[in-house]
């Protein structure tokens, strides 16, 4: 593997994460140029609390009008008020028709489903999208770290990173370049740990992950590409 390929995969992973979030918005009708609104009562029915709109506005980086438009699109595409994992996988399979996106979609679904309820509600979408699209650099990196930390123990180990890299390659399918060799995944994982495991203890902590990403100009640029798209 040539020098820089490991870093390139890390940047690609973040770009795919952000592009995927945007494509998900389009598919669910959440990005709209129409100036449509719903009333507060309608939103509170799905959120199960009368103060839902005020609370979401206070806790997110979206204003009231944006939340109303986002909710209208969400309700139109998801009348039940929730998205389950199978639907999530079907949506991602449309984004990447030449590969198998099911495993990556599974990991991403779990990251969106912060309450681990088995379904993604409107509040879950807003919380994640607020961070991915308008959060600080640290917030975006914390969210990405949580995606990679599959077992949620506060560390990224080599097994977890191997699973993530394989999922990315499976999702890219025949468009993966360069063509995969038997040891390519291991080389990328080793490069990831060489760069991010600062104290060489075999795991990457949140602090190590954030510091390493902040030192990478390509990753920093990729995090800024999708700001204020809605």
PDB file of C-alpha atoms in Angstrom:
ATOM      1  CA  UNK A   1       0.000   0.000   0.000  1.00  0.00           C
ATOM      2  CA  UNK A   2       1.396   3.361  -1.008  1.00  0.00           C
ATOM      3  CA  UNK A   3       2.054   6.057   1.547  1.00  0.00           C
ATOM      4  CA  UNK A   4      -1.048   8.122   2.206  1.00  0.00           C
ATOM      5  CA  UNK A   5      -3.608   5.453   1.284  1.00  0.00           C
ATOM      6  CA  UNK A   6      -4.498   4.872   4.943  1.00  0.00           C
ATOM      7  CA  UNK A   7      -5.168   8.551   5.470  1.00  0.00           C
ATOM      8  CA  UNK A   8      -7.154   8.634   2.232  1.00  0.00           C
ATOM      9  CA  UNK A   9      -9.510   5.935   3.462  1.00  0.00           C
ATOM     10  CA  UNK A  10     -10.142   7.863   6.677  1.00  0.00           C
ATOM     11  CA  UNK A  11     -11.087  10.960   4.683  1.00  0.00           C
ATOM     12  CA  UNK A  12     -13.227   8.868   2.336  1.00  0.00           C
ATOM     13  CA  UNK A  13     -15.047   7.341   5.304  1.00  0.00           C
ATOM     14  CA  UNK A  14     -15.969  10.768   6.666  1.00  0.00           C
ATOM     15  CA  UNK A  15     -17.039  12.059   3.245  1.00  0.00           C
ATOM     16  CA  UNK A  16     -19.204   8.945   2.754  1.00  0.00           C
ATOM     17  CA  UNK A  17     -20.735   9.518   6.162  1.00  0.00           C
ATOM     18  CA  UNK A  18     -21.664  13.113   5.365  1.00  0.00           C
ATOM     19  CA  UNK A  19     -22.768  12.374   1.782  1.00  0.00           C
ATOM     20  CA  UNK A  20     -24.865   9.525   3.093  1.00  0.00           C
ATOM     21  CA  UNK A  21     -26.547  11.833   5.567  1.00  0.00           C
ATOM     22  CA  UNK A  22     -27.405  14.256   2.751  1.00  0.00           C
ATOM     23  CA  UNK A  23     -28.688  11.506   0.453  1.00  0.00           C
ATOM     24  CA  UNK A  24     -30.805  10.226   3.323  1.00  0.00           C
ATOM     25  CA  UNK A  25     -32.285  13.697   3.664  1.00  0.00           C
ATOM     26  CA  UNK A  26     -33.170  13.751  -0.025  1.00  0.00           C
ATOM     27  CA  UNK A  27     -34.707  10.284   0.011  1.00  0.00           C
ATOM     28  CA  UNK A  28     -36.846  11.027   3.045  1.00  0.00           C
ATOM     29  CA  UNK A  29     -37.918  14.351   1.603  1.00  0.00           C
ATOM     30  CA  UNK A  30     -36.146  16.329   4.310  1.00  0.00           C
ATOM     31  CA  UNK A  31     -34.333  18.666   1.942  1.00  0.00           C
ATOM     32  CA  UNK A  32     -36.963  20.791   0.260  1.00  0.00           C
ATOM     33  CA  UNK A  33     -37.082  24.164  -1.424  1.00  0.00           C
ATOM     34  CA  UNK A  34     -40.785  24.476  -0.719  1.00  0.00           C
ATOM     35  CA  UNK A  35     -41.740  26.787   2.090  1.00  0.00           C
ATOM     36  CA  UNK A  36     -44.162  24.423   3.806  1.00  0.00           C
ATOM     37  CA  UNK A  37     -44.790  24.351   7.561  1.00  0.00           C
ATOM     38  CA  UNK A  38     -46.669  22.207  10.021  1.00  0.00           C
ATOM     39  CA  UNK A  39     -48.215  23.412  13.217  1.00  0.00           C
ATOM     40  CA  UNK A  40     -46.733  22.768  16.650  1.00  0.00           C
ATOM     41  CA  UNK A  41     -49.522  20.422  17.663  1.00  0.00           C
ATOM     42  CA  UNK A  42     -48.849  18.092  14.725  1.00  0.00           C
ATOM     43  CA  UNK A  43     -45.184  17.842  15.651  1.00  0.00           C
ATOM     44  CA  UNK A  44     -45.939  17.226  19.311  1.00  0.00           C
ATOM     45  CA  UNK A  45     -48.146  14.233  18.467  1.00  0.00           C
ATOM     46  CA  UNK A  46     -45.202  12.320  16.992  1.00  0.00           C
ATOM     47  CA  UNK A  47     -42.740  13.527  19.594  1.00  0.00           C
ATOM     48  CA  UNK A  48     -45.147  12.642  22.410  1.00  0.00           C
ATOM     49  CA  UNK A  49     -44.694  15.883  24.290  1.00  0.00           C
ATOM     50  CA  UNK A  50     -46.272  19.301  23.781  1.00  0.00           C
ATOM     51  CA  UNK A  51     -42.989  21.173  24.127  1.00  0.00           C
ATOM     52  CA  UNK A  52     -41.296  19.148  21.372  1.00  0.00           C
ATOM     53  CA  UNK A  53     -40.672  21.958  18.903  1.00  0.00           C
ATOM     54  CA  UNK A  54     -39.276  24.349  21.487  1.00  0.00           C
ATOM     55  CA  UNK A  55     -37.116  21.582  22.925  1.00  0.00           C
ATOM     56  CA  UNK A  56     -35.716  20.528  19.550  1.00  0.00           C
ATOM     57  CA  UNK A  57     -34.978  24.136  18.676  1.00  0.00           C
ATOM     58  CA  UNK A  58     -33.123  24.601  21.962  1.00  0.00           C
ATOM     59  CA  UNK A  59     -31.157  21.369  21.626  1.00  0.00           C
ATOM     60  CA  UNK A  60     -30.258  21.538  17.925  1.00  0.00           C
ATOM     61  CA  UNK A  61     -28.627  23.945  15.486  1.00  0.00           C
ATOM     62  CA  UNK A  62     -31.854  24.350  13.481  1.00  0.00           C
ATOM     63  CA  UNK A  63     -34.337  27.163  13.909  1.00  0.00           C
ATOM     64  CA  UNK A  64     -38.101  26.729  14.228  1.00  0.00           C
ATOM     65  CA  UNK A  65     -38.885  27.248  10.534  1.00  0.00           C
ATOM     66  CA  UNK A  66     -36.220  24.750   9.473  1.00  0.00           C
ATOM     67  CA  UNK A  67     -37.545  22.182  11.935  1.00  0.00           C
ATOM     68  CA  UNK A  68     -41.062  22.628  10.612  1.00  0.00           C
ATOM     69  CA  UNK A  69     -39.964  22.055   7.009  1.00  0.00           C
ATOM     70  CA  UNK A  70     -37.807  19.081   8.023  1.00  0.00           C
ATOM     71  CA  UNK A  71     -40.658  17.535   9.954  1.00  0.00           C
ATOM     72  CA  UNK A  72     -43.126  17.969   7.106  1.00  0.00           C
ATOM     73  CA  UNK A  73     -40.844  16.017   4.793  1.00  0.00           C
ATOM     74  CA  UNK A  74     -40.197  13.363   7.441  1.00  0.00           C
ATOM     75  CA  UNK A  75     -43.900  12.852   8.072  1.00  0.00           C
ATOM     76  CA  UNK A  76     -44.698  12.633   4.363  1.00  0.00           C
ATOM     77  CA  UNK A  77     -42.134   9.866   3.815  1.00  0.00           C
ATOM     78  CA  UNK A  78     -42.466   8.170   7.216  1.00  0.00           C
ATOM     79  CA  UNK A  79     -46.138   8.359   8.263  1.00  0.00           C
ATOM     80  CA  UNK A  80     -45.496   6.074  11.234  1.00  0.00           C
ATOM     81  CA  UNK A  81     -43.033   8.608  12.633  1.00  0.00           C
ATOM     82  CA  UNK A  82     -40.127   6.151  12.752  1.00  0.00           C
ATOM     83  CA  UNK A  83     -37.612   4.464  10.432  1.00  0.00           C
ATOM     84  CA  UNK A  84     -36.574   0.882  11.163  1.00  0.00           C
ATOM     85  CA  UNK A  85     -33.266  -0.707  10.243  1.00  0.00           C
ATOM     86  CA  UNK A  86     -34.576  -2.637   7.250  1.00  0.00           C
ATOM     87  CA  UNK A  87     -35.914   0.560   5.694  1.00  0.00           C
ATOM     88  CA  UNK A  88     -32.589   2.242   6.436  1.00  0.00           C
ATOM     89  CA  UNK A  89     -30.742  -0.543   4.602  1.00  0.00           C
ATOM     90  CA  UNK A  90     -33.078  -0.313   1.625  1.00  0.00           C
ATOM     91  CA  UNK A  91     -32.452   3.425   1.391  1.00  0.00           C
ATOM     92  CA  UNK A  92     -28.671   2.965   1.444  1.00  0.00           C
ATOM     93  CA  UNK A  93     -28.823   0.180  -1.138  1.00  0.00           C
ATOM     94  CA  UNK A  94     -30.237   2.782  -3.536  1.00  0.00           C
ATOM     95  CA  UNK A  95     -27.256   5.072  -2.872  1.00  0.00           C
ATOM     96  CA  UNK A  96     -24.716   2.327  -3.592  1.00  0.00           C
ATOM     97  CA  UNK A  97     -26.334  -0.053  -6.122  1.00  0.00           C
ATOM     98  CA  UNK A  98     -23.024  -1.592  -7.196  1.00  0.00           C
ATOM     99  CA  UNK A  99     -22.069  -2.777  -3.721  1.00  0.00           C
ATOM    100  CA  UNK A 100     -23.527  -4.187  -0.526  1.00  0.00           C
ATOM    101  CA  UNK A 101     -24.299  -1.331   1.865  1.00  0.00           C
ATOM    102  CA  UNK A 102     -26.174  -3.409   4.436  1.00  0.00           C
ATOM    103  CA  UNK A 103     -23.369  -3.707   6.990  1.00  0.00           C
ATOM    104  CA  UNK A 104     -22.372  -0.040   6.832  1.00  0.00           C
ATOM    105  CA  UNK A 105     -26.047   0.921   7.018  1.00  0.00           C
ATOM    106  CA  UNK A 106     -26.369  -1.254  10.120  1.00  0.00           C
ATOM    107  CA  UNK A 107     -23.524   0.574  11.854  1.00  0.00           C
ATOM    108  CA  UNK A 108     -24.862   3.956  10.770  1.00  0.00           C
ATOM    109  CA  UNK A 109     -28.375   3.058  11.907  1.00  0.00           C
ATOM    110  CA  UNK A 110     -27.043   2.213  15.373  1.00  0.00           C
ATOM    111  CA  UNK A 111     -25.247   5.555  15.504  1.00  0.00           C
ATOM    112  CA  UNK A 112     -28.469   7.425  14.604  1.00  0.00           C
ATOM    113  CA  UNK A 113     -30.472   5.301  17.051  1.00  0.00           C
ATOM    114  CA  UNK A 114     -28.832   6.858  20.106  1.00  0.00           C
ATOM    115  CA  UNK A 115     -31.452   5.420  22.482  1.00  0.00           C
ATOM    116  CA  UNK A 116     -30.934   1.917  21.034  1.00  0.00           C
ATOM    117  CA  UNK A 117     -34.696   1.551  20.654  1.00  0.00           C
ATOM    118  CA  UNK A 118     -34.505  -0.265  17.326  1.00  0.00           C
ATOM    119  CA  UNK A 119     -36.069   2.601  15.397  1.00  0.00           C
ATOM    120  CA  UNK A 120     -35.107   6.145  14.436  1.00  0.00           C
ATOM    121  CA  UNK A 121     -37.545   8.884  15.379  1.00  0.00           C
ATOM    122  CA  UNK A 122     -37.621  12.437  14.079  1.00  0.00           C
ATOM    123  CA  UNK A 123     -35.774  13.609  17.191  1.00  0.00           C
ATOM    124  CA  UNK A 124     -32.984  11.096  16.482  1.00  0.00           C
ATOM    125  CA  UNK A 125     -32.589  12.440  12.942  1.00  0.00           C
ATOM    126  CA  UNK A 126     -32.482  16.020  14.111  1.00  0.00           C
ATOM    127  CA  UNK A 127     -29.925  15.279  16.819  1.00  0.00           C
ATOM    128  CA  UNK A 128     -27.571  13.506  14.404  1.00  0.00           C
ATOM    129  CA  UNK A 129     -28.028  15.867  11.456  1.00  0.00           C
ATOM    130  CA  UNK A 130     -27.594  18.907  13.665  1.00  0.00           C
ATOM    131  CA  UNK A 131     -24.153  17.581  14.601  1.00  0.00           C
ATOM    132  CA  UNK A 132     -23.101  16.267  11.182  1.00  0.00           C
ATOM    133  CA  UNK A 133     -24.177  19.359   9.245  1.00  0.00           C
ATOM    134  CA  UNK A 134     -23.817  22.205  11.732  1.00  0.00           C
ATOM    135  CA  UNK A 135     -21.926  20.939  14.726  1.00  0.00           C
ATOM    136  CA  UNK A 136     -18.449  21.980  15.766  1.00  0.00           C
ATOM    137  CA  UNK A 137     -15.464  20.015  14.487  1.00  0.00           C
ATOM    138  CA  UNK A 138     -15.157  18.305  17.857  1.00  0.00           C
ATOM    139  CA  UNK A 139     -18.849  17.348  17.869  1.00  0.00           C
ATOM    140  CA  UNK A 140     -18.594  15.872  14.369  1.00  0.00           C
ATOM    141  CA  UNK A 141     -15.523  13.873  15.302  1.00  0.00           C
ATOM    142  CA  UNK A 142     -17.136  12.638  18.523  1.00  0.00           C
ATOM    143  CA  UNK A 143     -20.134  11.419  16.523  1.00  0.00           C
ATOM    144  CA  UNK A 144     -17.860   9.702  13.979  1.00  0.00           C
ATOM    145  CA  UNK A 145     -15.877   8.054  16.779  1.00  0.00           C
ATOM    146  CA  UNK A 146     -19.123   6.712  18.201  1.00  0.00           C
ATOM    147  CA  UNK A 147     -19.936   5.204  14.795  1.00  0.00           C
ATOM    148  CA  UNK A 148     -16.582   3.398  14.719  1.00  0.00           C
ATOM    149  CA  UNK A 149     -16.818   2.313  18.369  1.00  0.00           C
ATOM    150  CA  UNK A 150     -19.154  -0.550  17.539  1.00  0.00           C
ATOM    151  CA  UNK A 151     -19.390  -2.069  21.021  1.00  0.00           C
ATOM    152  CA  UNK A 152     -19.630   1.376  22.695  1.00  0.00           C
ATOM    153  CA  UNK A 153     -16.880   0.722  25.226  1.00  0.00           C
ATOM    154  CA  UNK A 154     -15.115   4.051  24.613  1.00  0.00           C
ATOM    155  CA  UNK A 155     -12.313   2.615  22.478  1.00  0.00           C
ATOM    156  CA  UNK A 156     -11.787   1.672  18.834  1.00  0.00           C
ATOM    157  CA  UNK A 157      -9.931  -1.633  18.583  1.00  0.00           C
ATOM    158  CA  UNK A 158      -8.509  -3.327  15.504  1.00  0.00           C
ATOM    159  CA  UNK A 159     -11.421  -5.723  15.181  1.00  0.00           C
ATOM    160  CA  UNK A 160     -13.909  -2.855  15.087  1.00  0.00           C
ATOM    161  CA  UNK A 161     -11.864  -0.890  12.577  1.00  0.00           C
ATOM    162  CA  UNK A 162     -11.485  -3.986  10.406  1.00  0.00           C
ATOM    163  CA  UNK A 163     -15.269  -4.381  10.371  1.00  0.00           C
ATOM    164  CA  UNK A 164     -15.737  -0.709   9.426  1.00  0.00           C
ATOM    165  CA  UNK A 165     -13.154  -0.858   6.607  1.00  0.00           C
ATOM    166  CA  UNK A 166     -14.698  -4.045   5.212  1.00  0.00           C
ATOM    167  CA  UNK A 167     -18.144  -2.443   5.361  1.00  0.00           C
ATOM    168  CA  UNK A 168     -16.897   0.597   3.413  1.00  0.00           C
ATOM    169  CA  UNK A 169     -15.300  -1.588   0.738  1.00  0.00           C
ATOM    170  CA  UNK A 170     -18.411  -3.764   0.481  1.00  0.00           C
ATOM    171  CA  UNK A 171     -20.516  -0.631   0.051  1.00  0.00           C
ATOM    172  CA  UNK A 172     -18.293   0.789  -2.689  1.00  0.00           C
ATOM    173  CA  UNK A 173     -18.428  -2.527  -4.566  1.00  0.00           C
ATOM    174  CA  UNK A 174     -16.850  -2.628  -8.006  1.00  0.00           C
ATOM    175  CA  UNK A 175     -15.996   1.080  -7.828  1.00  0.00           C
ATOM    176  CA  UNK A 176     -13.376   0.400  -5.153  1.00  0.00           C
ATOM    177  CA  UNK A 177     -10.027   1.717  -6.361  1.00  0.00           C
ATOM    178  CA  UNK A 178      -7.410   0.418  -6.344  1.00  0.00           C
ATOM    179  CA  UNK A 179      -8.732  -3.124  -6.695  1.00  0.00           C
ATOM    180  CA  UNK A 180      -8.653  -4.942  -3.381  1.00  0.00           C
ATOM    181  CA  UNK A 181      -5.932  -7.387  -2.555  1.00  0.00           C
ATOM    182  CA  UNK A 182      -6.136 -10.036   0.131  1.00  0.00           C
ATOM    183  CA  UNK A 183      -4.242  -7.968   2.691  1.00  0.00           C
ATOM    184  CA  UNK A 184      -5.580  -4.510   1.750  1.00  0.00           C
ATOM    185  CA  UNK A 185      -8.003  -4.269   4.688  1.00  0.00           C
ATOM    186  CA  UNK A 186      -5.283  -5.186   7.167  1.00  0.00           C
ATOM    187  CA  UNK A 187      -2.946  -2.600   5.660  1.00  0.00           C
ATOM    188  CA  UNK A 188      -5.559   0.145   6.027  1.00  0.00           C
ATOM    189  CA  UNK A 189      -6.309  -0.843   9.619  1.00  0.00           C
ATOM    190  CA  UNK A 190      -2.594  -0.923  10.456  1.00  0.00           C
ATOM    191  CA  UNK A 191      -2.182   2.536   8.886  1.00  0.00           C
ATOM    192  CA  UNK A 192      -5.130   3.834  10.910  1.00  0.00           C
ATOM    193  CA  UNK A 193      -3.597   2.620  14.176  1.00  0.00           C
ATOM    194  CA  UNK A 194      -0.103   3.761  13.230  1.00  0.00           C
ATOM    195  CA  UNK A 195      -1.490   7.262  12.865  1.00  0.00           C
ATOM    196  CA  UNK A 196      -4.072   7.389  15.653  1.00  0.00           C
ATOM    197  CA  UNK A 197      -2.883   5.073  18.414  1.00  0.00           C
ATOM    198  CA  UNK A 198      -0.560   7.653  19.942  1.00  0.00           C
ATOM    199  CA  UNK A 199       0.541   5.620  22.977  1.00  0.00           C
ATOM    200  CA  UNK A 200       0.693   2.296  21.084  1.00  0.00           C
ATOM    201  CA  UNK A 201      -1.571   0.441  23.515  1.00  0.00           C
ATOM    202  CA  UNK A 202      -3.572  -1.272  20.763  1.00  0.00           C
ATOM    203  CA  UNK A 203      -6.724   0.863  21.023  1.00  0.00           C
ATOM    204  CA  UNK A 204      -7.693   4.366  19.913  1.00  0.00           C
ATOM    205  CA  UNK A 205      -9.366   6.623  22.462  1.00  0.00           C
ATOM    206  CA  UNK A 206     -11.660   9.537  21.688  1.00  0.00           C
ATOM    207  CA  UNK A 207      -8.918  12.033  22.537  1.00  0.00           C
ATOM    208  CA  UNK A 208      -6.433  10.265  20.252  1.00  0.00           C
ATOM    209  CA  UNK A 209      -8.985  10.123  17.443  1.00  0.00           C
ATOM    210  CA  UNK A 210      -9.863  13.822  17.673  1.00  0.00           C
ATOM    211  CA  UNK A 211      -6.222  14.903  17.907  1.00  0.00           C
ATOM    212  CA  UNK A 212      -5.185  12.791  14.916  1.00  0.00           C
ATOM    213  CA  UNK A 213      -8.079  14.003  12.774  1.00  0.00           C
ATOM    214  CA  UNK A 214      -7.385  17.628  13.669  1.00  0.00           C
ATOM    215  CA  UNK A 215      -3.810  17.138  12.460  1.00  0.00           C
ATOM    216  CA  UNK A 216      -5.051  15.918   9.053  1.00  0.00           C
ATOM    217  CA  UNK A 217      -5.860  18.750   6.619  1.00  0.00           C
ATOM    218  CA  UNK A 218      -7.864  16.499   4.285  1.00  0.00           C
ATOM    219  CA  UNK A 219     -10.144  15.324   7.075  1.00  0.00           C
ATOM    220  CA  UNK A 220     -10.627  18.878   8.316  1.00  0.00           C
ATOM    221  CA  UNK A 221     -11.567  20.053   4.829  1.00  0.00           C
ATOM    222  CA  UNK A 222     -14.007  17.186   4.373  1.00  0.00           C
ATOM    223  CA  UNK A 223     -15.773  18.119   7.603  1.00  0.00           C
ATOM    224  CA  UNK A 224     -16.365  21.634   6.293  1.00  0.00           C
ATOM    225  CA  UNK A 225     -17.763  20.665   2.880  1.00  0.00           C
ATOM    226  CA  UNK A 226     -21.327  20.080   4.017  1.00  0.00           C
ATOM    227  CA  UNK A 227     -21.923  22.968   6.386  1.00  0.00           C
ATOM    228  CA  UNK A 228     -25.203  24.876   6.054  1.00  0.00           C
ATOM    229  CA  UNK A 229     -26.626  22.797   3.210  1.00  0.00           C
ATOM    230  CA  UNK A 230     -30.153  23.250   4.499  1.00  0.00           C
TER     231      UNK A 230
END
